[in-house]
Short mmCIF file of C-alpha atoms in Angstrom, two decimals:
data_model
loop_
_atom_site.label_atom_id
_atom_site.label_comp_id
_atom_site.label_asym_id
_atom_site.label_seq_id
_atom_site.Cartn_x
_atom_site.Cartn_y
_atom_site.Cartn_z
CA MET Q 1 49.32 11.19 -15.12
CA HIS Q 2 47.77 10.93 -18.33
CA GLN Q 3 47.37 13.21 -21.55
CA GLY Q 4 43.82 13.35 -23.38
CA ALA Q 5 40.63 11.74 -22.37
CA PRO Q 6 40.96 7.87 -21.84
CA SER Q 7 38.33 5.63 -22.84
CA GLU Q 8 35.93 4.23 -19.90
CA ALA Q 9 37.98 0.87 -20.22
CA ARG Q 10 41.26 2.73 -19.55
CA LEU Q 11 39.92 4.50 -16.65
CA TRP Q 12 38.89 1.14 -15.01
CA ALA Q 13 42.39 -0.35 -15.90
CA ASP Q 14 44.02 2.58 -14.30
CA LEU Q 15 41.81 3.16 -11.30
CA TRP Q 16 40.78 -0.39 -10.09
CA PRO Q 17 43.01 -0.29 -7.00
CA LEU Q 18 41.19 2.93 -5.69
CA LEU Q 19 37.77 1.98 -6.85
CA LEU Q 20 37.99 -1.41 -4.84
CA ALA Q 21 39.08 0.57 -1.95
CA SER Q 22 36.33 3.12 -2.48
CA ALA Q 23 33.97 -0.11 -2.42
CA VAL Q 24 34.97 -1.45 0.88
CA GLY Q 25 34.77 1.87 2.51
CA LEU Q 26 30.79 1.60 2.03
CA LEU Q 27 30.62 -1.70 3.63
CA PRO Q 28 30.56 -1.18 7.48
CA PHE Q 29 27.74 1.15 7.56
CA THR Q 30 25.97 -0.74 4.71
CA VAL Q 31 26.12 -3.74 6.97
CA TYR Q 32 25.10 -1.25 9.98
CA ALA Q 33 21.89 -0.09 7.95
CA THR Q 34 20.75 -3.20 6.37
CA PHE Q 35 20.81 -4.96 9.69
CA LEU Q 36 19.39 -1.98 11.81
CA VAL Q 37 16.83 -3.79 13.32
CA PRO Q 38 18.41 -7.11 14.78
CA ILE Q 39 21.74 -5.09 15.71
CA SER Q 40 19.27 -2.84 17.75
CA ARG Q 41 17.79 -6.02 19.42
CA ASP Q 42 21.07 -7.42 20.44
CA ALA Q 43 22.05 -4.12 21.84
CA GLY Q 44 18.92 -3.98 23.95
CA ALA Q 45 17.84 -0.47 22.83
CA ASP Q 46 15.30 0.91 20.46
CA VAL Q 47 15.77 1.25 16.38
CA ALA Q 48 15.50 4.89 16.96
CA ALA Q 49 18.59 5.44 19.45
CA VAL Q 50 20.63 2.70 17.43
CA GLY Q 51 20.07 4.44 14.28
CA ALA Q 52 21.09 7.84 15.78
CA LEU Q 53 24.44 6.55 17.17
CA ARG Q 54 25.33 6.38 13.40
CA GLY Q 55 25.37 10.24 13.75
CA LEU Q 56 28.58 9.96 15.77
CA GLY Q 57 30.53 9.03 12.71
CA GLY Q 58 29.41 12.26 11.18
CA ILE Q 59 30.90 14.04 14.20
CA ALA Q 60 34.24 12.04 14.12
CA ALA Q 61 34.21 12.37 10.19
CA LEU Q 62 33.70 16.05 10.44
CA ALA Q 63 36.70 16.66 12.90
CA VAL Q 64 38.93 14.59 11.12
CA GLY Q 65 38.16 15.71 7.92
CA VAL Q 66 38.63 19.74 8.76
CA ALA Q 67 41.66 18.95 10.56
CA ALA Q 68 43.29 16.99 7.58
CA ALA Q 69 42.07 19.01 4.76
CA PRO Q 70 44.87 21.00 4.09
CA LEU Q 71 47.49 18.15 4.88
CA LEU Q 72 45.87 15.76 2.40
CA GLU Q 73 47.81 17.22 -0.48
CA ARG Q 74 51.12 17.03 1.51
CA PHE Q 75 51.22 12.89 2.00
CA ALA Q 76 51.31 9.78 -0.26
CA LYS Q 77 47.59 9.48 -0.96
CA ARG Q 78 48.20 5.63 -0.86
CA ARG Q 79 49.42 5.66 2.43
CA VAL Q 80 46.79 7.84 3.98
CA SER Q 81 44.23 5.26 2.16
CA ALA Q 82 46.20 2.46 4.16
CA LEU Q 83 45.82 4.21 7.41
CA ALA Q 84 42.23 4.66 6.80
CA LEU Q 85 41.51 1.19 5.79
CA GLY Q 86 43.37 -0.15 8.70
CA LEU Q 87 41.37 2.09 11.13
CA LEU Q 88 38.40 0.88 9.09
CA ALA Q 89 38.91 -2.61 9.56
CA ALA Q 90 39.51 -2.06 13.67
CA GLY Q 91 36.17 -0.28 13.93
CA SER Q 92 34.50 -3.22 12.37
CA LEU Q 93 35.81 -5.53 14.66
CA ALA Q 94 35.18 -3.30 17.85
CA ALA Q 95 31.55 -3.57 16.96
CA LEU Q 96 31.44 -7.25 17.55
CA GLN Q 97 30.79 -6.56 21.16
CA GLY Q 98 27.31 -5.73 20.21
CA GLY Q 99 26.66 -2.81 23.23
CA LEU Q 100 25.86 0.44 22.81
CA LEU Q 101 29.31 1.43 23.72
CA ALA Q 102 31.14 -0.72 21.21
CA LEU Q 103 28.39 0.49 18.44
CA ALA Q 104 29.44 4.21 19.38
CA VAL Q 105 32.93 2.94 19.10
CA PHE Q 106 32.49 1.19 15.72
CA CYS Q 107 30.49 4.43 14.00
CA ALA Q 108 32.88 6.87 15.34
CA ALA Q 109 35.80 4.75 14.02
CA ILE Q 110 34.10 4.13 10.72
CA GLY Q 111 33.32 8.00 10.36
CA ALA Q 112 37.12 9.23 10.98
CA ALA Q 113 38.20 6.20 8.74
CA THR Q 114 36.11 7.25 5.59
CA ALA Q 115 36.70 10.92 6.37
CA LEU Q 116 40.56 10.19 5.33
CA LEU Q 117 39.79 7.54 2.53
CA THR Q 118 37.06 9.33 0.35
CA PRO Q 119 39.10 12.41 -0.41
CA ALA Q 120 41.96 10.95 -0.77
CA LEU Q 121 40.97 8.27 -3.23
CA LEU Q 122 39.13 10.82 -5.06
CA ALA Q 123 42.16 13.29 -5.22
CA ALA Q 124 44.66 10.29 -6.13
CA ALA Q 125 41.96 9.33 -8.90
CA ALA Q 126 41.65 13.31 -10.21
CA ASP Q 127 45.45 13.71 -9.99
CA ARG Q 128 46.25 11.22 -12.57
CA TYR Q 129 45.10 13.13 -15.44
CA THR Q 130 45.82 16.57 -16.77
CA ASP Q 131 42.37 17.80 -17.98
CA ALA Q 132 39.82 19.01 -15.83
CA ALA Q 133 36.95 17.27 -17.44
CA THR Q 134 38.81 13.60 -17.22
CA SER Q 135 39.79 14.37 -13.58
CA GLY Q 136 36.20 14.89 -12.72
CA ARG Q 137 35.17 11.74 -14.23
CA ALA Q 138 37.74 9.70 -12.84
CA ALA Q 139 36.81 11.24 -9.51
CA THR Q 140 33.20 10.37 -9.99
CA LEU Q 141 34.13 6.82 -11.16
CA VAL Q 142 35.38 6.46 -7.59
CA SER Q 143 32.12 7.38 -5.98
CA ALA Q 144 30.37 5.10 -8.40
CA ALA Q 145 32.12 2.14 -7.19
CA GLN Q 146 30.96 2.46 -3.98
CA SER Q 147 27.41 2.33 -5.00
CA LEU Q 148 28.16 -0.69 -7.35
CA ALA Q 149 29.60 -2.23 -4.03
CA ALA Q 150 26.34 -1.57 -2.36
CA VAL Q 151 24.71 -3.67 -5.32
CA ALA Q 152 27.43 -6.53 -5.65
CA ALA Q 153 27.43 -6.91 -1.69
CA GLY Q 154 24.00 -6.66 -0.65
CA PRO Q 155 23.03 -10.26 -1.68
CA VAL Q 156 26.45 -11.49 -0.38
CA ILE Q 157 26.23 -9.45 2.92
CA GLY Q 158 22.62 -11.32 3.26
CA VAL Q 159 24.17 -14.75 2.58
CA ILE Q 160 26.85 -14.35 5.18
CA ALA Q 161 24.34 -12.81 7.82
CA VAL Q 162 22.04 -15.83 7.42
CA GLN Q 163 25.04 -18.20 8.35
CA THR Q 164 26.68 -16.14 10.80
CA GLY Q 165 24.69 -13.08 11.75
CA TRP Q 166 25.41 -9.50 11.09
CA ARG Q 167 29.25 -9.87 13.27
CA GLY Q 168 29.77 -12.31 10.28
CA ALA Q 169 29.40 -9.51 7.94
CA LEU Q 170 31.47 -7.26 9.82
CA ILE Q 171 34.30 -10.02 10.22
CA ALA Q 172 34.51 -10.09 6.52
CA THR Q 173 34.51 -6.76 5.97
CA ALA Q 174 37.40 -6.28 8.17
CA ALA Q 175 39.11 -8.92 6.51
CA VAL Q 176 39.15 -7.36 3.12
CA ALA Q 177 40.13 -3.89 4.40
CA ALA Q 178 43.08 -5.21 6.37
CA ALA Q 179 44.18 -6.74 2.78
CA LEU Q 180 43.82 -3.89 1.20
CA ALA Q 181 45.93 -1.80 3.61
CA THR Q 182 48.28 -3.76 3.46
CA GLY Q 183 48.66 -3.80 -0.36
CA PHE Q 184 48.28 0.09 -0.09
CA ALA Q 185 51.10 0.09 2.51
CA ILE Q 186 53.55 -1.70 0.50
CA ARG Q 187 53.10 -0.47 -2.90
CA SER Q 188 54.92 2.94 -3.79
CA GLU Q 189 53.20 5.94 -4.69
CA PRO Q 190 53.44 7.07 -8.32
CA PRO Q 191 55.51 10.22 -8.95
CA ARG Q 192 53.70 13.59 -8.98
CA ARG Q 193 54.30 15.84 -11.77
CA GLY Q 194 53.48 19.31 -12.69
CA GLN Q 195 52.96 20.15 -8.58
CA GLY Q 196 53.74 23.60 -7.95
CA ALA Q 197 54.12 25.33 -4.44
CA LEU Q 198 51.28 24.23 -2.29
CA PRO Q 199 49.25 26.64 0.04
CA GLY Q 200 50.24 26.44 3.73
CA TYR Q 201 47.72 25.24 6.33
CA ARG Q 202 46.02 28.57 7.27
CA ASP Q 203 46.32 29.62 3.46
CA ALA Q 204 44.73 26.80 2.45
CA PHE Q 205 41.66 27.68 4.61
CA ARG Q 206 41.64 31.27 3.63
CA ARG Q 207 41.51 30.24 -0.02
CA LEU Q 208 38.82 27.99 0.36
CA ALA Q 209 36.77 30.54 2.53
CA GLY Q 210 37.40 33.03 -0.54
CA SER Q 211 35.98 30.78 -3.06
CA ARG Q 212 32.02 31.24 -2.79
CA MET Q 213 31.69 28.43 -5.53
CA LEU Q 214 33.30 26.08 -3.47
CA LEU Q 215 31.79 27.11 -0.21
CA VAL Q 216 28.05 26.50 -1.91
CA LEU Q 217 29.18 23.21 -3.49
CA ILE Q 218 30.02 21.96 0.04
CA ALA Q 219 26.79 23.37 1.39
CA ALA Q 220 24.91 21.39 -1.39
CA ALA Q 221 26.73 18.31 -0.72
CA SER Q 222 25.89 18.79 3.24
CA PHE Q 223 22.31 19.24 2.69
CA ARG Q 224 21.69 16.51 0.56
CA THR Q 225 23.45 14.03 2.15
CA ALA Q 226 21.66 14.79 5.36
CA ALA Q 227 18.49 13.75 3.54
CA PHE Q 228 19.85 10.56 1.92
CA MET Q 229 21.73 9.33 4.76
CA GLY Q 230 18.99 10.18 7.32
CA CYS Q 231 16.56 8.18 4.96
CA LEU Q 232 18.81 5.18 4.54
CA ALA Q 233 19.20 5.22 8.44
CA TYR Q 234 15.87 4.24 9.11
CA MET Q 235 14.66 2.92 5.46
CA ALA Q 236 15.04 -0.61 6.68
CA ALA Q 237 12.98 -0.32 9.54
CA TRP Q 238 10.59 1.41 7.42
CA TYR Q 239 10.18 -1.52 5.39
CA ASP Q 240 9.98 -3.70 8.26
CA HIS Q 241 7.01 -1.59 9.85
CA ALA Q 242 5.17 -0.71 6.64
CA PHE Q 243 5.50 -4.09 4.55
CA ASP Q 244 7.04 -6.56 7.24
CA LEU Q 245 10.09 -7.16 5.38
CA ASP Q 246 12.90 -8.79 7.59
CA ALA Q 247 16.44 -8.06 7.34
CA ALA Q 248 17.52 -10.84 4.94
CA VAL Q 249 14.58 -9.81 2.47
CA PHE Q 250 15.43 -6.09 2.88
CA THR Q 251 19.06 -6.40 1.26
CA LEU Q 252 17.24 -6.75 -2.24
CA VAL Q 253 15.42 -3.37 -1.63
CA TRP Q 254 19.08 -2.26 -0.59
CA THR Q 255 20.31 -3.73 -3.49
CA LEU Q 256 17.67 -1.86 -5.75
CA SER Q 257 18.90 1.57 -3.84
CA GLY Q 258 22.33 0.84 -4.38
CA LEU Q 259 21.63 -0.20 -8.43
CA SER Q 260 19.93 3.03 -8.97
CA PHE Q 261 22.50 5.06 -7.09
CA PHE Q 262 25.45 3.44 -9.17
CA LEU Q 263 23.38 3.90 -12.63
CA GLY Q 264 22.89 7.56 -11.76
CA ASN Q 265 26.13 8.33 -10.47
CA TYR Q 266 27.92 6.54 -13.27
CA PHE Q 267 25.97 7.39 -16.25
CA GLY Q 268 25.33 11.03 -14.55
CA GLY Q 269 29.00 11.19 -14.19
CA ARG Q 270 29.81 10.15 -17.72
CA GLY Q 271 27.54 12.57 -19.09
CA ILE Q 272 29.28 15.36 -16.92
CA GLY Q 273 32.57 14.59 -18.15
CA ARG Q 274 31.64 14.89 -21.78
CA THR Q 275 30.62 18.72 -21.15
CA THR Q 276 33.07 21.69 -20.75
CA ASP Q 277 29.55 23.97 -19.63
CA GLN Q 278 29.76 24.20 -15.83
CA ARG Q 279 26.22 25.75 -16.16
CA ARG Q 280 24.80 22.69 -17.60
CA VAL Q 281 26.70 20.78 -14.94
CA ALA Q 282 24.97 23.09 -12.06
CA LEU Q 283 21.51 22.34 -13.74
CA VAL Q 284 22.24 18.93 -13.51
CA LEU Q 285 22.85 19.07 -9.71
CA LEU Q 286 19.32 20.94 -9.66
CA GLY Q 287 17.84 18.39 -11.41
CA GLY Q 288 18.97 15.49 -9.21
CA ILE Q 289 18.34 17.30 -5.83
CA VAL Q 290 14.30 17.68 -7.45
CA ALA Q 291 14.11 13.99 -8.36
CA ALA Q 292 15.71 12.88 -4.95
CA THR Q 293 13.08 15.01 -3.13
CA ALA Q 294 10.21 13.56 -5.22
CA GLY Q 295 11.61 10.00 -4.34
CA LEU Q 296 11.53 10.62 -0.73
CA GLY Q 297 7.90 11.78 -0.92
CA LEU Q 298 7.18 8.82 -2.65
CA LEU Q 299 8.83 6.26 -0.54
CA PHE Q 300 7.12 7.46 2.87
CA SER Q 301 3.64 7.94 1.25
CA ALA Q 302 3.59 4.70 -0.73
CA SER Q 303 0.57 2.28 -0.33
CA SER Q 304 1.92 -0.35 -2.04
CA ILE Q 305 5.48 -2.21 -1.78
CA ALA Q 306 5.78 -1.35 -5.69
CA LEU Q 307 5.52 2.37 -5.32
CA ALA Q 308 7.96 2.20 -2.24
CA LEU Q 309 10.33 0.51 -4.47
CA ALA Q 310 9.93 3.11 -7.18
CA GLY Q 311 10.31 5.94 -4.40
CA SER Q 312 13.73 4.16 -3.38
CA ALA Q 313 14.96 4.17 -6.84
CA LEU Q 314 14.06 7.65 -7.98
CA GLN Q 315 15.68 8.70 -4.48
CA ALA Q 316 19.01 7.20 -5.24
CA ALA Q 317 19.02 8.07 -8.70
CA GLY Q 318 18.70 11.77 -7.99
CA HIS Q 319 21.01 11.79 -5.15
CA ALA Q 320 23.74 9.83 -7.44
CA VAL Q 321 23.07 12.48 -10.05
CA ALA Q 322 23.59 15.31 -7.68
CA ALA Q 323 26.43 13.91 -6.01
CA ALA Q 324 28.44 13.32 -9.47
CA ALA Q 325 27.73 17.17 -10.40
CA ILE Q 326 29.20 18.46 -7.05
CA THR Q 327 32.45 16.12 -7.37
CA ALA Q 328 32.99 17.22 -10.97
CA LEU Q 329 32.59 20.97 -10.19
CA ILE Q 330 34.89 20.90 -6.94
CA VAL Q 331 37.59 19.08 -8.99
CA ARG Q 332 37.12 21.72 -12.16
CA ARG Q 333 37.07 24.87 -9.83
CA GLY Q 334 39.31 23.51 -6.87
CA GLY Q 335 42.68 24.41 -8.28
CA PRO Q 336 45.65 24.45 -5.86
CA VAL Q 337 43.23 23.55 -3.04
CA ARG Q 338 41.32 20.68 -4.72
CA SER Q 339 42.39 18.01 -2.38
CA ALA Q 340 41.46 20.34 0.54
CA ALA Q 341 38.20 21.16 -0.88
CA LEU Q 342 37.68 17.34 -1.54
CA SER Q 343 38.47 16.82 2.04
CA LEU Q 344 36.00 19.42 3.29
CA ASN Q 345 33.36 18.40 1.22
CA ALA Q 346 33.75 14.63 2.79
CA ALA Q 347 33.43 16.48 6.24
CA GLY Q 348 30.19 18.47 5.33
CA MET Q 349 28.67 15.01 4.07
CA SER Q 350 29.81 13.58 7.27
CA LEU Q 351 28.22 16.52 9.16
CA GLY Q 352 25.12 15.86 6.84
CA THR Q 353 25.22 12.23 8.25
CA PHE Q 354 24.86 13.11 11.72
CA ALA Q 355 22.16 15.89 10.85
CA GLY Q 356 20.20 13.42 8.70
CA ALA Q 357 20.37 10.65 11.18
CA ALA Q 358 19.56 13.03 13.83
CA LEU Q 359 16.65 14.84 12.14
CA GLY Q 360 15.30 11.29 11.08
CA GLY Q 361 15.22 9.95 14.69
CA LEU Q 362 13.49 13.09 15.86
CA GLY Q 363 10.84 12.69 13.14
CA LEU Q 364 10.38 9.29 13.94
CA THR Q 365 10.05 9.96 17.71
CA LEU Q 366 8.02 12.86 17.70
CA PHE Q 367 5.53 11.93 14.60
CA GLY Q 368 6.28 8.39 13.73
CA TYR Q 369 7.48 7.14 10.21
CA PRO Q 370 5.74 9.70 8.39
CA GLY Q 371 8.10 12.23 10.52
CA ILE Q 372 10.85 11.00 8.92
CA ALA Q 373 10.07 12.02 5.50
CA VAL Q 374 8.83 15.53 6.80
CA ALA Q 375 11.91 15.95 8.89
CA LEU Q 376 14.36 15.24 5.90
CA ALA Q 377 12.36 17.46 3.51
CA VAL Q 378 13.93 20.43 5.32
CA PRO Q 379 17.55 19.78 4.23
CA LEU Q 380 16.36 18.99 0.79
CA LEU Q 381 14.65 21.93 0.49
CA GLY Q 382 18.10 24.03 1.56
CA ALA Q 383 19.91 21.80 -1.14
CA ILE Q 384 17.38 22.90 -3.84
CA ALA Q 385 17.78 26.82 -2.85
CA VAL Q 386 21.49 26.25 -2.81
CA ALA Q 387 21.46 24.48 -6.19
CA ALA Q 388 19.48 26.94 -7.60
CA ALA Q 389 21.92 29.53 -6.55
CA ILE Q 390 24.90 27.73 -8.02
CA ALA Q 391 23.08 27.37 -11.56
CA VAL Q 392 22.37 31.10 -11.27
CA ILE Q 393 26.01 32.17 -10.37
CA THR Q 394 27.59 29.64 -12.92
CA ARG Q 395 28.04 31.36 -16.06
CA PRO Q 396 27.37 29.11 -19.22
CA ALA Q 397 29.96 28.29 -21.92
CA ALA Q 398 30.80 31.18 -24.58
#
């Protein structure tokens, strides 16, 4: 655990194993979303049905995240990460059969794995530092690494898939996850310092229920995730429908979206980490969600691919800034239940993933592709309302 505010280079040097694991956690669903059309074809099902299966990951993540939330602080976070990475590898291999049942198992396993992996990595990063601003910055850096993975892995996944299909991309993902799981399992946990008495299982839930700020932050995360992940679940299909882009070419679109998310999350988190005024952070959250709403509307109303790409980039950047603000506020306000709050936040985002996939599929089924945007605007409006309330109840710095 470090004192003071380390440089960006020092943060990367300290946290690189956590950042790499965080990046790998994003890959299975990246493959699934990128190759949704060929996966649906191989499964013999329509795109809406296969896309909606991703919601099973949200159900599994919600159950695992809620159940494990108060326990996360009591176990070595590298051991939890190793377990999650092993489950992620197993789930990726399970999808290779290609049928609907295999894909359902894949989605559920990946959801459960990320429900453990994400909060464990965020808490491990935050725990390395003593001051609240740096702890929040470290946690947002972990989430930024996930979006950087989308940028770096998109073209690589496309090349692998051209040679071996989407199954080859999942095999490669499983291999990397298994190697990381082994490394986390054999590496000892650094000693924990300054750890007082931890709240019990039920007491942790009581403390969380008594914190209005933590609850509304988790609600905001759930709403905005529903909109973003619901869009990502069907974005490949939309570009294929509107602009005739096949899966291989769509990896470039995915890379643009991932780059936009990374830049928004990285620089948004960096700016947030430089202020102690939580009111400013709350206003950044509100601005990010408004930008994401504008991007969603532009994407699905675009008459040209250039406008659609601009909408994809704006949406991703807005969500990234909002995500960084939510993570930073939870780390700063969590106190002794910080790890539990991060776990419940991940579970809430998993619920959002389920709801977003379901809403997007419902909109597609009832009204076609424009219905996706209309359906996903509902949780975004909810997120705007919650973010505005957070800005109101957050006191500005003196």
